[in-house]
mmCIF file with all atom_site columns, C-alpha atoms in Angstrom:
data_model
loop_
_atom_site.group_PDB
_atom_site.id
_atom_site.type_symbol
_atom_site.label_atom_id
_atom_site.label_alt_id
_atom_site.label_comp_id
_atom_site.label_asym_id
_atom_site.label_entity_id
_atom_site.label_seq_id
_atom_site.pdbx_PDB_ins_code
_atom_site.Cartn_x
_atom_site.Cartn_y
_atom_site.Cartn_z
_atom_site.occupancy
_atom_site.B_iso_or_equiv
_atom_site.pdbx_formal_charge
_atom_site.auth_seq_id
_atom_site.auth_comp_id
_atom_site.auth_asym_id
_atom_site.auth_atom_id
_atom_site.pdbx_PDB_model_num
ATOM 1   C CA . MET A 1 1   ? -7.804  17.950 -35.737 1.00 66.00 ? 7   MET A CA 1
ATOM 2   C CA . ALA A 1 2   ? -10.177 15.672 -36.442 1.00 71.00 ? 8   ALA A CA 1
ATOM 3   C CA . ARG A 1 3   ? -7.549  13.041 -36.653 1.00 75.00 ? 9   ARG A CA 1
ATOM 4   C CA . ARG A 1 4   ? -6.485  14.510 -33.517 1.00 82.00 ? 10  ARG A CA 1
ATOM 5   C CA . THR A 1 5   ? -9.549  14.264 -31.955 1.00 89.00 ? 11  THR A CA 1
ATOM 6   C CA . PRO A 1 6   ? -9.515  10.261 -31.573 1.00 90.00 ? 12  PRO A CA 1
ATOM 7   C CA . GLN A 1 7   ? -6.044  10.430 -29.770 1.00 91.00 ? 13  GLN A CA 1
ATOM 8   C CA . LEU A 1 8   ? -6.571  13.274 -27.766 1.00 92.00 ? 14  LEU A CA 1
ATOM 9   C CA . VAL A 1 9   ? -9.757  11.763 -26.162 1.00 94.00 ? 15  VAL A CA 1
ATOM 10  C CA . LEU A 1 10  ? -8.231  8.515  -25.916 1.00 95.00 ? 16  LEU A CA 1
ATOM 11  C CA . GLY A 1 11  ? -5.637  10.172 -23.956 1.00 94.00 ? 17  GLY A CA 1
ATOM 12  C CA . LEU A 1 12  ? -7.816  12.114 -21.668 1.00 95.00 ? 18  LEU A CA 1
ATOM 13  C CA . LEU A 1 13  ? -9.751  9.090  -21.016 1.00 97.00 ? 19  LEU A CA 1
ATOM 14  C CA . ILE A 1 14  ? -7.358  7.061  -19.613 1.00 97.00 ? 20  ILE A CA 1
ATOM 15  C CA . PHE A 1 15  ? -5.467  9.941  -17.802 1.00 95.00 ? 21  PHE A CA 1
ATOM 16  C CA . GLY A 1 16  ? -8.879  10.366 -15.746 1.00 96.00 ? 22  GLY A CA 1
ATOM 17  C CA . MET A 1 17  ? -8.710  6.147  -14.926 1.00 97.00 ? 23  MET A CA 1
ATOM 18  C CA . GLY A 1 18  ? -5.788  6.724  -13.925 1.00 96.00 ? 24  GLY A CA 1
ATOM 19  C CA . LEU A 1 19  ? -6.846  9.305  -11.383 1.00 96.00 ? 25  LEU A CA 1
ATOM 20  C CA . GLY A 1 20  ? -9.396  7.130  -10.050 1.00 97.00 ? 26  GLY A CA 1
ATOM 21  C CA . PHE A 1 21  ? -7.203  4.132  -9.328  1.00 97.00 ? 27  PHE A CA 1
ATOM 22  C CA . VAL A 1 22  ? -4.816  6.416  -7.029  1.00 97.00 ? 28  VAL A CA 1
ATOM 23  C CA . VAL A 1 23  ? -8.004  6.945  -5.594  1.00 97.00 ? 29  VAL A CA 1
ATOM 24  C CA . LEU A 1 24  ? -9.086  3.487  -5.038  1.00 97.00 ? 30  LEU A CA 1
ATOM 25  C CA . GLY A 1 25  ? -5.461  2.514  -3.982  1.00 96.00 ? 31  GLY A CA 1
ATOM 26  C CA . ALA A 1 26  ? -6.057  5.280  -1.109  1.00 95.00 ? 32  ALA A CA 1
ATOM 27  C CA . GLN A 1 27  ? -2.069  4.710  -0.760  1.00 97.00 ? 33  GLN A CA 1
ATOM 28  C CA . GLY A 1 28  ? -1.650  8.324  -1.413  1.00 95.00 ? 34  GLY A CA 1
ATOM 29  C CA . GLU A 1 29  ? -3.019  10.698 -3.862  1.00 95.00 ? 35  GLU A CA 1
ATOM 30  C CA . GLY A 1 30  ? -1.044  12.902 -6.352  1.00 93.00 ? 36  GLY A CA 1
ATOM 31  C CA . PRO A 1 31  ? -0.853  16.590 -5.479  1.00 93.00 ? 37  PRO A CA 1
ATOM 32  C CA . TRP A 1 32  ? -3.586  17.923 -7.696  1.00 95.00 ? 38  TRP A CA 1
ATOM 33  C CA . THR A 1 33  ? -5.978  14.535 -6.542  1.00 96.00 ? 39  THR A CA 1
ATOM 34  C CA . VAL A 1 34  ? -5.282  15.528 -3.329  1.00 97.00 ? 40  VAL A CA 1
ATOM 35  C CA . PHE A 1 35  ? -6.416  18.891 -3.678  1.00 97.00 ? 41  PHE A CA 1
ATOM 36  C CA . HIS A 1 36  ? -9.797  17.852 -5.464  1.00 97.00 ? 42  HIS A CA 1
ATOM 37  C CA . GLU A 1 37  ? -10.854 15.053 -2.827  1.00 97.00 ? 43  GLU A CA 1
ATOM 38  C CA . GLY A 1 38  ? -9.596  16.976 0.365   1.00 97.00 ? 44  GLY A CA 1
ATOM 39  C CA . VAL A 1 39  ? -12.781 19.917 -1.582  1.00 98.00 ? 45  VAL A CA 1
ATOM 40  C CA . SER A 1 40  ? -14.905 17.124 -2.071  1.00 97.00 ? 46  SER A CA 1
ATOM 41  C CA . LEU A 1 41  ? -15.217 16.044 1.334   1.00 97.00 ? 47  LEU A CA 1
ATOM 42  C CA . HIS A 1 42  ? -16.124 19.164 2.479   1.00 97.00 ? 48  HIS A CA 1
ATOM 43  C CA . THR A 1 43  ? -18.541 19.772 -0.169  1.00 97.00 ? 49  THR A CA 1
ATOM 44  C CA . PRO A 1 44  ? -21.578 17.570 -2.352  1.00 97.00 ? 50  PRO A CA 1
ATOM 45  C CA . LEU A 1 45  ? -19.477 17.800 -5.090  1.00 98.00 ? 51  LEU A CA 1
ATOM 46  C CA . THR A 1 46  ? -17.808 14.218 -6.414  1.00 97.00 ? 52  THR A CA 1
ATOM 47  C CA . ILE A 1 47  ? -13.622 14.603 -7.277  1.00 97.00 ? 53  ILE A CA 1
ATOM 48  C CA . GLY A 1 48  ? -14.911 14.437 -10.750 1.00 97.00 ? 54  GLY A CA 1
ATOM 49  C CA . THR A 1 49  ? -16.880 17.321 -10.934 1.00 97.00 ? 55  THR A CA 1
ATOM 50  C CA . VAL A 1 50  ? -13.964 18.916 -8.311  1.00 97.00 ? 56  VAL A CA 1
ATOM 51  C CA . THR A 1 51  ? -11.639 18.735 -11.246 1.00 96.00 ? 57  THR A CA 1
ATOM 52  C CA . ILE A 1 52  ? -13.881 19.905 -14.054 1.00 96.00 ? 58  ILE A CA 1
ATOM 53  C CA . LEU A 1 53  ? -14.684 23.157 -11.714 1.00 97.00 ? 59  LEU A CA 1
ATOM 54  C CA . THR A 1 54  ? -10.681 24.021 -10.683 1.00 96.00 ? 60  THR A CA 1
ATOM 55  C CA . GLY A 1 55  ? -9.901  23.063 -14.713 1.00 94.00 ? 61  GLY A CA 1
ATOM 56  C CA . ALA A 1 56  ? -12.537 26.028 -15.634 1.00 95.00 ? 62  ALA A CA 1
ATOM 57  C CA . VAL A 1 57  ? -11.401 28.294 -13.530 1.00 95.00 ? 63  VAL A CA 1
ATOM 58  C CA . LEU A 1 58  ? -7.543  28.082 -14.155 1.00 94.00 ? 64  LEU A CA 1
ATOM 59  C CA . VAL A 1 59  ? -8.305  28.267 -18.064 1.00 94.00 ? 65  VAL A CA 1
ATOM 60  C CA . ALA A 1 60  ? -10.016 31.538 -16.937 1.00 94.00 ? 66  ALA A CA 1
ATOM 61  C CA . GLY A 1 61  ? -7.033  32.707 -15.842 1.00 91.00 ? 67  GLY A CA 1
ATOM 62  C CA . LEU A 1 62  ? -5.235  32.004 -18.808 1.00 90.00 ? 68  LEU A CA 1
ATOM 63  C CA . VAL A 1 63  ? -7.457  33.646 -20.991 1.00 91.00 ? 69  VAL A CA 1
ATOM 64  C CA . TRP A 1 64  ? -7.713  36.554 -18.391 1.00 91.00 ? 70  TRP A CA 1
ATOM 65  C CA . ALA A 1 65  ? -3.412  36.424 -18.578 1.00 86.00 ? 71  ALA A CA 1
ATOM 66  C CA . ARG A 1 66  ? -3.757  35.934 -22.179 1.00 86.00 ? 72  ARG A CA 1
ATOM 67  C CA . GLU A 1 67  ? -2.336  32.820 -22.456 1.00 83.00 ? 73  GLU A CA 1
ATOM 68  C CA . PRO A 1 68  ? -2.675  30.539 -25.377 1.00 82.00 ? 74  PRO A CA 1
ATOM 69  C CA . VAL A 1 69  ? -6.086  28.019 -24.777 1.00 86.00 ? 75  VAL A CA 1
ATOM 70  C CA . GLY A 1 70  ? -6.374  25.232 -27.264 1.00 86.00 ? 76  GLY A CA 1
ATOM 71  C CA . PHE A 1 71  ? -8.880  22.745 -28.021 1.00 89.00 ? 77  PHE A CA 1
ATOM 72  C CA . GLY A 1 72  ? -7.394  20.264 -25.713 1.00 88.00 ? 78  GLY A CA 1
ATOM 73  C CA . THR A 1 73  ? -6.796  22.499 -22.849 1.00 90.00 ? 79  THR A CA 1
ATOM 74  C CA . LEU A 1 74  ? -10.272 22.648 -23.072 1.00 91.00 ? 80  LEU A CA 1
ATOM 75  C CA . MET A 1 75  ? -11.195 18.935 -23.367 1.00 92.00 ? 81  MET A CA 1
ATOM 76  C CA . ASN A 1 76  ? -8.277  18.207 -20.792 1.00 91.00 ? 82  ASN A CA 1
ATOM 77  C CA . GLY A 1 77  ? -10.808 19.270 -17.301 1.00 83.00 ? 83  GLY A CA 1
ATOM 78  C CA . VAL A 1 78  ? -14.123 18.044 -18.534 1.00 94.00 ? 84  VAL A CA 1
ATOM 79  C CA . ILE A 1 79  ? -13.489 14.380 -20.082 1.00 96.00 ? 85  ILE A CA 1
ATOM 80  C CA . VAL A 1 80  ? -10.450 14.056 -17.119 1.00 96.00 ? 86  VAL A CA 1
ATOM 81  C CA . GLY A 1 81  ? -13.536 14.500 -14.351 1.00 96.00 ? 87  GLY A CA 1
ATOM 82  C CA . LEU A 1 82  ? -15.862 12.722 -16.251 1.00 97.00 ? 88  LEU A CA 1
ATOM 83  C CA . ALA A 1 83  ? -13.286 10.125 -16.588 1.00 97.00 ? 89  ALA A CA 1
ATOM 84  C CA . THR A 1 84  ? -12.540 10.199 -12.956 1.00 97.00 ? 90  THR A CA 1
ATOM 85  C CA . ASP A 1 85  ? -16.230 9.432  -11.745 1.00 98.00 ? 91  ASP A CA 1
ATOM 86  C CA . ALA A 1 86  ? -16.564 7.077  -13.873 1.00 98.00 ? 92  ALA A CA 1
ATOM 87  C CA . THR A 1 87  ? -13.729 5.094  -12.899 1.00 98.00 ? 93  THR A CA 1
ATOM 88  C CA . LEU A 1 88  ? -14.858 5.680  -9.314  1.00 97.00 ? 94  LEU A CA 1
ATOM 89  C CA . ALA A 1 89  ? -18.072 4.560  -10.086 1.00 97.00 ? 95  ALA A CA 1
ATOM 90  C CA . ILE A 1 90  ? -17.495 1.071  -11.785 1.00 96.00 ? 96  ILE A CA 1
ATOM 91  C CA . PHE A 1 91  ? -14.622 -0.275 -9.981  1.00 96.00 ? 97  PHE A CA 1
ATOM 92  C CA . ASP A 1 92  ? -14.765 -0.802 -6.635  1.00 95.00 ? 98  ASP A CA 1
ATOM 93  C CA . GLN A 1 93  ? -11.831 -0.695 -4.042  1.00 95.00 ? 99  GLN A CA 1
ATOM 94  C CA . PRO A 1 94  ? -9.953  -3.543 -3.317  1.00 95.00 ? 100 PRO A CA 1
ATOM 95  C CA . ALA A 1 95  ? -10.642 -5.157 -0.168  1.00 95.00 ? 101 ALA A CA 1
ATOM 96  C CA . SER A 1 96  ? -6.831  -6.803 -0.338  1.00 96.00 ? 102 SER A CA 1
ATOM 97  C CA . LEU A 1 97  ? -3.663  -4.063 0.546   1.00 96.00 ? 103 LEU A CA 1
ATOM 98  C CA . ALA A 1 98  ? -2.052  -6.353 -2.247  1.00 96.00 ? 104 ALA A CA 1
ATOM 99  C CA . GLY A 1 99  ? -4.402  -5.165 -4.989  1.00 96.00 ? 105 GLY A CA 1
ATOM 100 C CA . GLN A 1 100 ? -4.770  -1.207 -3.707  1.00 97.00 ? 106 GLN A CA 1
ATOM 101 C CA . VAL A 1 101 ? -0.999  -1.093 -4.077  1.00 97.00 ? 107 VAL A CA 1
ATOM 102 C CA . ALA A 1 102 ? -1.823  -2.468 -7.211  1.00 97.00 ? 108 ALA A CA 1
ATOM 103 C CA . MET A 1 103 ? -3.779  0.194  -8.504  1.00 97.00 ? 109 MET A CA 1
ATOM 104 C CA . THR A 1 104 ? -1.838  2.468  -6.141  1.00 97.00 ? 110 THR A CA 1
ATOM 105 C CA . LEU A 1 105 ? 1.355   1.357  -8.610  1.00 97.00 ? 111 LEU A CA 1
ATOM 106 C CA . ALA A 1 106 ? -0.655  1.904  -11.994 1.00 96.00 ? 112 ALA A CA 1
ATOM 107 C CA . SER A 1 107 ? -2.073  4.883  -11.143 1.00 95.00 ? 113 SER A CA 1
ATOM 108 C CA . PRO A 1 108 ? 0.401   7.313  -13.378 1.00 94.00 ? 114 PRO A CA 1
ATOM 109 C CA . LEU A 1 109 ? 1.404   4.784  -15.443 1.00 95.00 ? 115 LEU A CA 1
ATOM 110 C CA . LEU A 1 110 ? -1.502  5.332  -16.968 1.00 96.00 ? 116 LEU A CA 1
ATOM 111 C CA . VAL A 1 111 ? -1.833  9.230  -15.955 1.00 94.00 ? 117 VAL A CA 1
ATOM 112 C CA . ALA A 1 112 ? 1.902   8.956  -18.167 1.00 91.00 ? 118 ALA A CA 1
ATOM 113 C CA . LEU A 1 113 ? 0.298   7.100  -20.997 1.00 93.00 ? 119 LEU A CA 1
ATOM 114 C CA . GLY A 1 114 ? -2.261  9.295  -21.323 1.00 92.00 ? 120 GLY A CA 1
ATOM 115 C CA . SER A 1 115 ? -0.573  12.337 -20.664 1.00 88.00 ? 121 SER A CA 1
ATOM 116 C CA . GLY A 1 116 ? 1.314   10.833 -23.850 1.00 87.00 ? 122 GLY A CA 1
ATOM 117 C CA . LEU A 1 117 ? -1.320  10.813 -25.633 1.00 89.00 ? 123 LEU A CA 1
ATOM 118 C CA . TYR A 1 118 ? -3.148  13.917 -24.865 1.00 88.00 ? 124 TYR A CA 1
ATOM 119 C CA . LEU A 1 119 ? -0.040  16.626 -25.322 1.00 83.00 ? 125 LEU A CA 1
ATOM 120 C CA . GLY A 1 120 ? 1.492   14.716 -28.121 1.00 81.00 ? 126 GLY A CA 1
ATOM 121 C CA . VAL A 1 121 ? -1.490  15.524 -30.126 1.00 83.00 ? 127 VAL A CA 1
ATOM 122 C CA . MET A 1 122 ? -0.383  19.448 -29.804 1.00 81.00 ? 128 MET A CA 1
ATOM 123 C CA . LEU A 1 123 ? -4.006  20.707 -29.289 1.00 85.00 ? 129 LEU A CA 1
ATOM 124 C CA . GLY A 1 124 ? -2.716  22.489 -26.336 1.00 81.00 ? 130 GLY A CA 1
ATOM 125 C CA . PRO A 1 125 ? -1.338  21.787 -22.860 1.00 81.00 ? 131 PRO A CA 1
ATOM 126 C CA . GLY A 1 126 ? -3.869  20.755 -19.675 1.00 86.00 ? 132 GLY A CA 1
ATOM 127 C CA . PRO A 1 127 ? -4.425  24.299 -17.235 1.00 90.00 ? 133 PRO A CA 1
ATOM 128 C CA . ARG A 1 128 ? -2.176  23.125 -14.760 1.00 88.00 ? 134 ARG A CA 1
ATOM 129 C CA . ASP A 1 129 ? 0.601   22.769 -17.062 1.00 82.00 ? 135 ASP A CA 1
ATOM 130 C CA . GLY A 1 130 ? -0.586  26.539 -18.638 1.00 84.00 ? 136 GLY A CA 1
ATOM 131 C CA . VAL A 1 131 ? 0.022   28.073 -15.548 1.00 88.00 ? 137 VAL A CA 1
ATOM 132 C CA . MET A 1 132 ? 3.043   26.522 -15.427 1.00 83.00 ? 138 MET A CA 1
ATOM 133 C CA . THR A 1 133 ? 3.982   27.894 -18.561 1.00 80.00 ? 139 THR A CA 1
ATOM 134 C CA . ALA A 1 134 ? 2.468   31.313 -18.277 1.00 84.00 ? 140 ALA A CA 1
ATOM 135 C CA . MET A 1 135 ? 4.749   31.614 -14.870 1.00 86.00 ? 141 MET A CA 1
ATOM 136 C CA . TYR A 1 136 ? 7.703   30.457 -17.473 1.00 81.00 ? 142 TYR A CA 1
ATOM 137 C CA . ARG A 1 137 ? 6.912   32.884 -20.061 1.00 81.00 ? 143 ARG A CA 1
ATOM 138 C CA . ARG A 1 138 ? 7.492   35.606 -17.088 1.00 84.00 ? 144 ARG A CA 1
ATOM 139 C CA . GLY A 1 139 ? 10.294  34.625 -15.993 1.00 85.00 ? 145 GLY A CA 1
ATOM 140 C CA . ILE A 1 140 ? 9.769   31.853 -12.923 1.00 84.00 ? 146 ILE A CA 1
ATOM 141 C CA . PRO A 1 141 ? 12.173  28.947 -13.275 1.00 83.00 ? 147 PRO A CA 1
ATOM 142 C CA . VAL A 1 142 ? 10.685  25.786 -14.210 1.00 76.00 ? 148 VAL A CA 1
ATOM 143 C CA . TRP A 1 143 ? 11.477  24.209 -11.384 1.00 77.00 ? 149 TRP A CA 1
ATOM 144 C CA . LEU A 1 144 ? 9.660   26.995 -8.832  1.00 87.00 ? 150 LEU A CA 1
ATOM 145 C CA . SER A 1 145 ? 6.984   27.624 -11.224 1.00 84.00 ? 151 SER A CA 1
ATOM 146 C CA . ARG A 1 146 ? 6.481   22.891 -11.465 1.00 82.00 ? 152 ARG A CA 1
ATOM 147 C CA . LEU A 1 147 ? 7.115   23.969 -7.022  1.00 86.00 ? 153 LEU A CA 1
ATOM 148 C CA . ILE A 1 148 ? 4.262   26.371 -6.429  1.00 90.00 ? 154 ILE A CA 1
ATOM 149 C CA . ILE A 1 149 ? 1.549   24.600 -8.834  1.00 88.00 ? 155 ILE A CA 1
ATOM 150 C CA . GLU A 1 150 ? 2.536   21.661 -6.887  1.00 89.00 ? 156 GLU A CA 1
ATOM 151 C CA . ALA A 1 151 ? 2.324   22.286 -3.310  1.00 92.00 ? 157 ALA A CA 1
ATOM 152 C CA . VAL A 1 152 ? -0.242  24.804 -3.247  1.00 93.00 ? 158 VAL A CA 1
ATOM 153 C CA . PRO A 1 153 ? -2.715  22.651 -3.825  1.00 94.00 ? 159 PRO A CA 1
ATOM 154 C CA . PHE A 1 154 ? -0.973  19.575 -2.030  1.00 95.00 ? 160 PHE A CA 1
ATOM 155 C CA . ILE A 1 155 ? -0.958  21.511 0.891   1.00 96.00 ? 161 ILE A CA 1
ATOM 156 C CA . ILE A 1 156 ? -4.951  23.053 0.600   1.00 97.00 ? 162 ILE A CA 1
ATOM 157 C CA . GLY A 1 157 ? -5.898  19.220 -0.085  1.00 97.00 ? 163 GLY A CA 1
ATOM 158 C CA . ALA A 1 158 ? -3.996  17.699 2.974   1.00 96.00 ? 164 ALA A CA 1
ATOM 159 C CA . ILE A 1 159 ? -5.320  19.900 5.161   1.00 97.00 ? 165 ILE A CA 1
ATOM 160 C CA . LEU A 1 160 ? -8.466  18.893 3.747   1.00 97.00 ? 166 LEU A CA 1
ATOM 161 C CA . GLY A 1 161 ? -8.253  15.823 4.064   1.00 96.00 ? 167 GLY A CA 1
ATOM 162 C CA . GLY A 1 162 ? -7.338  14.253 0.783   1.00 96.00 ? 168 GLY A CA 1
ATOM 163 C CA . LYS A 1 163 ? -5.030  10.758 1.236   1.00 95.00 ? 169 LYS A CA 1
ATOM 164 C CA . VAL A 1 164 ? -1.185  11.385 1.844   1.00 96.00 ? 170 VAL A CA 1
ATOM 165 C CA . GLY A 1 165 ? 0.553   8.415  1.757   1.00 96.00 ? 171 GLY A CA 1
ATOM 166 C CA . TRP A 1 166 ? 3.842   6.339  0.503   1.00 96.00 ? 172 TRP A CA 1
ATOM 167 C CA . GLY A 1 167 ? 1.759   6.776  -2.832  1.00 95.00 ? 173 GLY A CA 1
ATOM 168 C CA . THR A 1 168 ? 2.072   10.271 -3.519  1.00 95.00 ? 174 THR A CA 1
ATOM 169 C CA . VAL A 1 169 ? 6.012   9.586  -3.084  1.00 94.00 ? 175 VAL A CA 1
ATOM 170 C CA . TYR A 1 170 ? 5.742   7.090  -5.535  1.00 95.00 ? 176 TYR A CA 1
ATOM 171 C CA . TRP A 1 171 ? 3.745   9.565  -7.685  1.00 93.00 ? 177 TRP A CA 1
ATOM 172 C CA . LEU A 1 172 ? 5.854   12.384 -7.765  1.00 90.00 ? 178 LEU A CA 1
ATOM 173 C CA . VAL A 1 173 ? 9.219   10.443 -8.233  1.00 91.00 ? 179 VAL A CA 1
ATOM 174 C CA . VAL A 1 174 ? 7.509   8.339  -11.280 1.00 91.00 ? 180 VAL A CA 1
ATOM 175 C CA . ILE A 1 175 ? 5.153   10.507 -13.151 1.00 86.00 ? 181 ILE A CA 1
ATOM 176 C CA . GLY A 1 176 ? 8.098   12.748 -14.831 1.00 82.00 ? 182 GLY A CA 1
ATOM 177 C CA . PRO A 1 177 ? 10.263  10.344 -16.586 1.00 86.00 ? 183 PRO A CA 1
ATOM 178 C CA . ALA A 1 178 ? 6.690   8.500  -17.575 1.00 88.00 ? 184 ALA A CA 1
ATOM 179 C CA . VAL A 1 179 ? 4.948   11.238 -19.294 1.00 83.00 ? 185 VAL A CA 1
ATOM 180 C CA . ASN A 1 180 ? 8.431   12.175 -20.831 1.00 80.00 ? 186 ASN A CA 1
ATOM 181 C CA . LEU A 1 181 ? 9.089   8.533  -22.006 1.00 85.00 ? 187 LEU A CA 1
ATOM 182 C CA . ALA A 1 182 ? 5.403   8.688  -23.576 1.00 84.00 ? 188 ALA A CA 1
ATOM 183 C CA . MET A 1 183 ? 6.089   11.584 -25.461 1.00 78.00 ? 189 MET A CA 1
ATOM 184 C CA . LYS A 1 184 ? 8.578   10.096 -27.525 1.00 79.00 ? 190 LYS A CA 1
ATOM 185 C CA . PHE A 1 185 ? 6.002   7.522  -28.427 1.00 78.00 ? 191 PHE A CA 1
ATOM 186 C CA . PHE A 1 186 ? 3.217   9.616  -29.054 1.00 73.00 ? 192 PHE A CA 1
ATOM 187 C CA . SER A 1 187 ? 4.036   12.872 -30.173 1.00 66.00 ? 193 SER A CA 1
ATOM 188 C CA . TRP A 1 188 ? 3.168   13.606 -33.812 1.00 57.00 ? 194 TRP A CA 1
ATOM 189 C CA . PRO A 1 189 ? 6.275   15.254 -35.983 1.00 54.00 ? 195 PRO A CA 1
ATOM 190 C CA . VAL A 1 190 ? 6.090   18.981 -34.895 1.00 53.00 ? 196 VAL A CA 1
ATOM 191 C CA . VAL A 1 191 ? 4.907   21.609 -32.260 1.00 54.00 ? 197 VAL A CA 1
ATOM 192 C CA . PRO A 1 192 ? 2.945   24.433 -33.250 1.00 56.00 ? 198 PRO A CA 1
ATOM 193 C CA . SER A 1 193 ? 5.147   27.464 -32.677 1.00 55.00 ? 199 SER A CA 1
ATOM 194 C CA . ARG A 1 194 ? 2.502   28.608 -30.109 1.00 55.00 ? 200 ARG A CA 1
ATOM 195 C CA . TRP A 1 195 ? 2.960   25.994 -27.952 1.00 54.00 ? 201 TRP A CA 1
ATOM 196 C CA . ILE A 1 196 ? 6.616   25.682 -28.224 1.00 57.00 ? 202 ILE A CA 1
ATOM 197 C CA . ASP A 1 197 ? 7.343   27.314 -24.140 1.00 60.00 ? 203 ASP A CA 1
ATOM 198 C CA . VAL A 1 198 ? 4.480   24.523 -23.301 1.00 61.00 ? 204 VAL A CA 1
ATOM 199 C CA . PHE A 1 199 ? 7.212   21.757 -24.383 1.00 60.00 ? 205 PHE A CA 1
ATOM 200 C CA . ASN A 1 200 ? 10.116  23.822 -23.273 1.00 59.00 ? 206 ASN A CA 1
ATOM 201 C CA . ALA A 1 201 ? 8.973   24.186 -19.752 1.00 59.00 ? 207 ALA A CA 1
ATOM 202 C CA . LEU A 1 202 ? 7.412   20.931 -19.799 1.00 59.00 ? 208 LEU A CA 1
ATOM 203 C CA . GLY A 1 203 ? 11.146  19.433 -20.103 1.00 57.00 ? 209 GLY A CA 1
ATOM 204 C CA . ALA A 1 204 ? 11.250  18.875 -24.032 1.00 46.00 ? 210 ALA A CA 1
ATOM 205 C CA . ASP A 1 205 ? 14.919  20.135 -25.417 1.00 38.00 ? 211 ASP A CA 1
ATOM 206 C CA . ARG A 1 206 ? 14.637  22.879 -28.282 1.00 36.00 ? 212 ARG A CA 1
ATOM 207 C CA . ARG A 1 207 ? 15.340  19.711 -30.443 1.00 38.00 ? 213 ARG A CA 1
ATOM 208 C CA . GLY A 1 208 ? 12.191  18.356 -30.336 1.00 40.00 ? 214 GLY A CA 1
ATOM 209 C CA . VAL A 1 209 ? 10.386  15.595 -28.053 1.00 40.00 ? 215 VAL A CA 1
ATOM 210 C CA . GLY A 1 210 ? 11.947  12.215 -29.048 1.00 40.00 ? 216 GLY A CA 1
ATOM 211 C CA . GLY A 1 211 ? 14.093  14.232 -31.681 1.00 37.00 ? 217 GLY A CA 1
ATOM 212 C CA . ARG A 1 212 ? 11.560  16.144 -33.641 1.00 35.00 ? 218 ARG A CA 1
ATOM 213 C CA . SER A 1 213 ? 11.431  19.603 -34.247 1.00 32.00 ? 219 SER A CA 1
ATOM 214 C CA . LEU A 1 214 ? 9.736   22.180 -32.325 1.00 32.00 ? 220 LEU A CA 1
ATOM 215 C CA . THR A 1 215 ? 8.854   24.587 -35.175 1.00 32.00 ? 221 THR A CA 1
ATOM 216 C CA . ALA A 1 216 ? 5.526   24.207 -37.499 1.00 33.00 ? 222 ALA A CA 1
#
């Protein structure tokens, strides 16, 4: 695991940076960021702190449901939340619309790169993907599982004032294919058996990610 941890941490840092960029772009955010920002607008919590606390609640739910929780699952919410807040502290929101658009366009690409890096080390999915997999294991189709875990926080976040716009649509269109592409480049040779359902639910078929075996 020691050899995989640097890739895991780098991926989560890039992931968090991507989330910070979409907030700074102010053109509309991904579903969960809409939720995190919406909650932060009504509490003294930062977006990153809401991310961490949400991840902790989801991990607790996975443990209660007796779903596998890996080192990567535990690190996901913490590092991503800290990296998001750091990005928002370091970078200023662009004054020009062009700069905001550039940040919005870059955001899901950074998140996809980060996802490919951290998922590729096979140390466990993020809490949200873990919940989707738990639903998948219980007979709920992947498309419906994904819809539920994206739509519910999005609706709540939008009601609370999270930013919704064309960037939200762009995010939803780009993120899936971009993550799948990134995983082909950064996945380790095999997937441990405890994570096979996760990668099947994420869209990797049983032949493996990038043609590699899904058994270990």
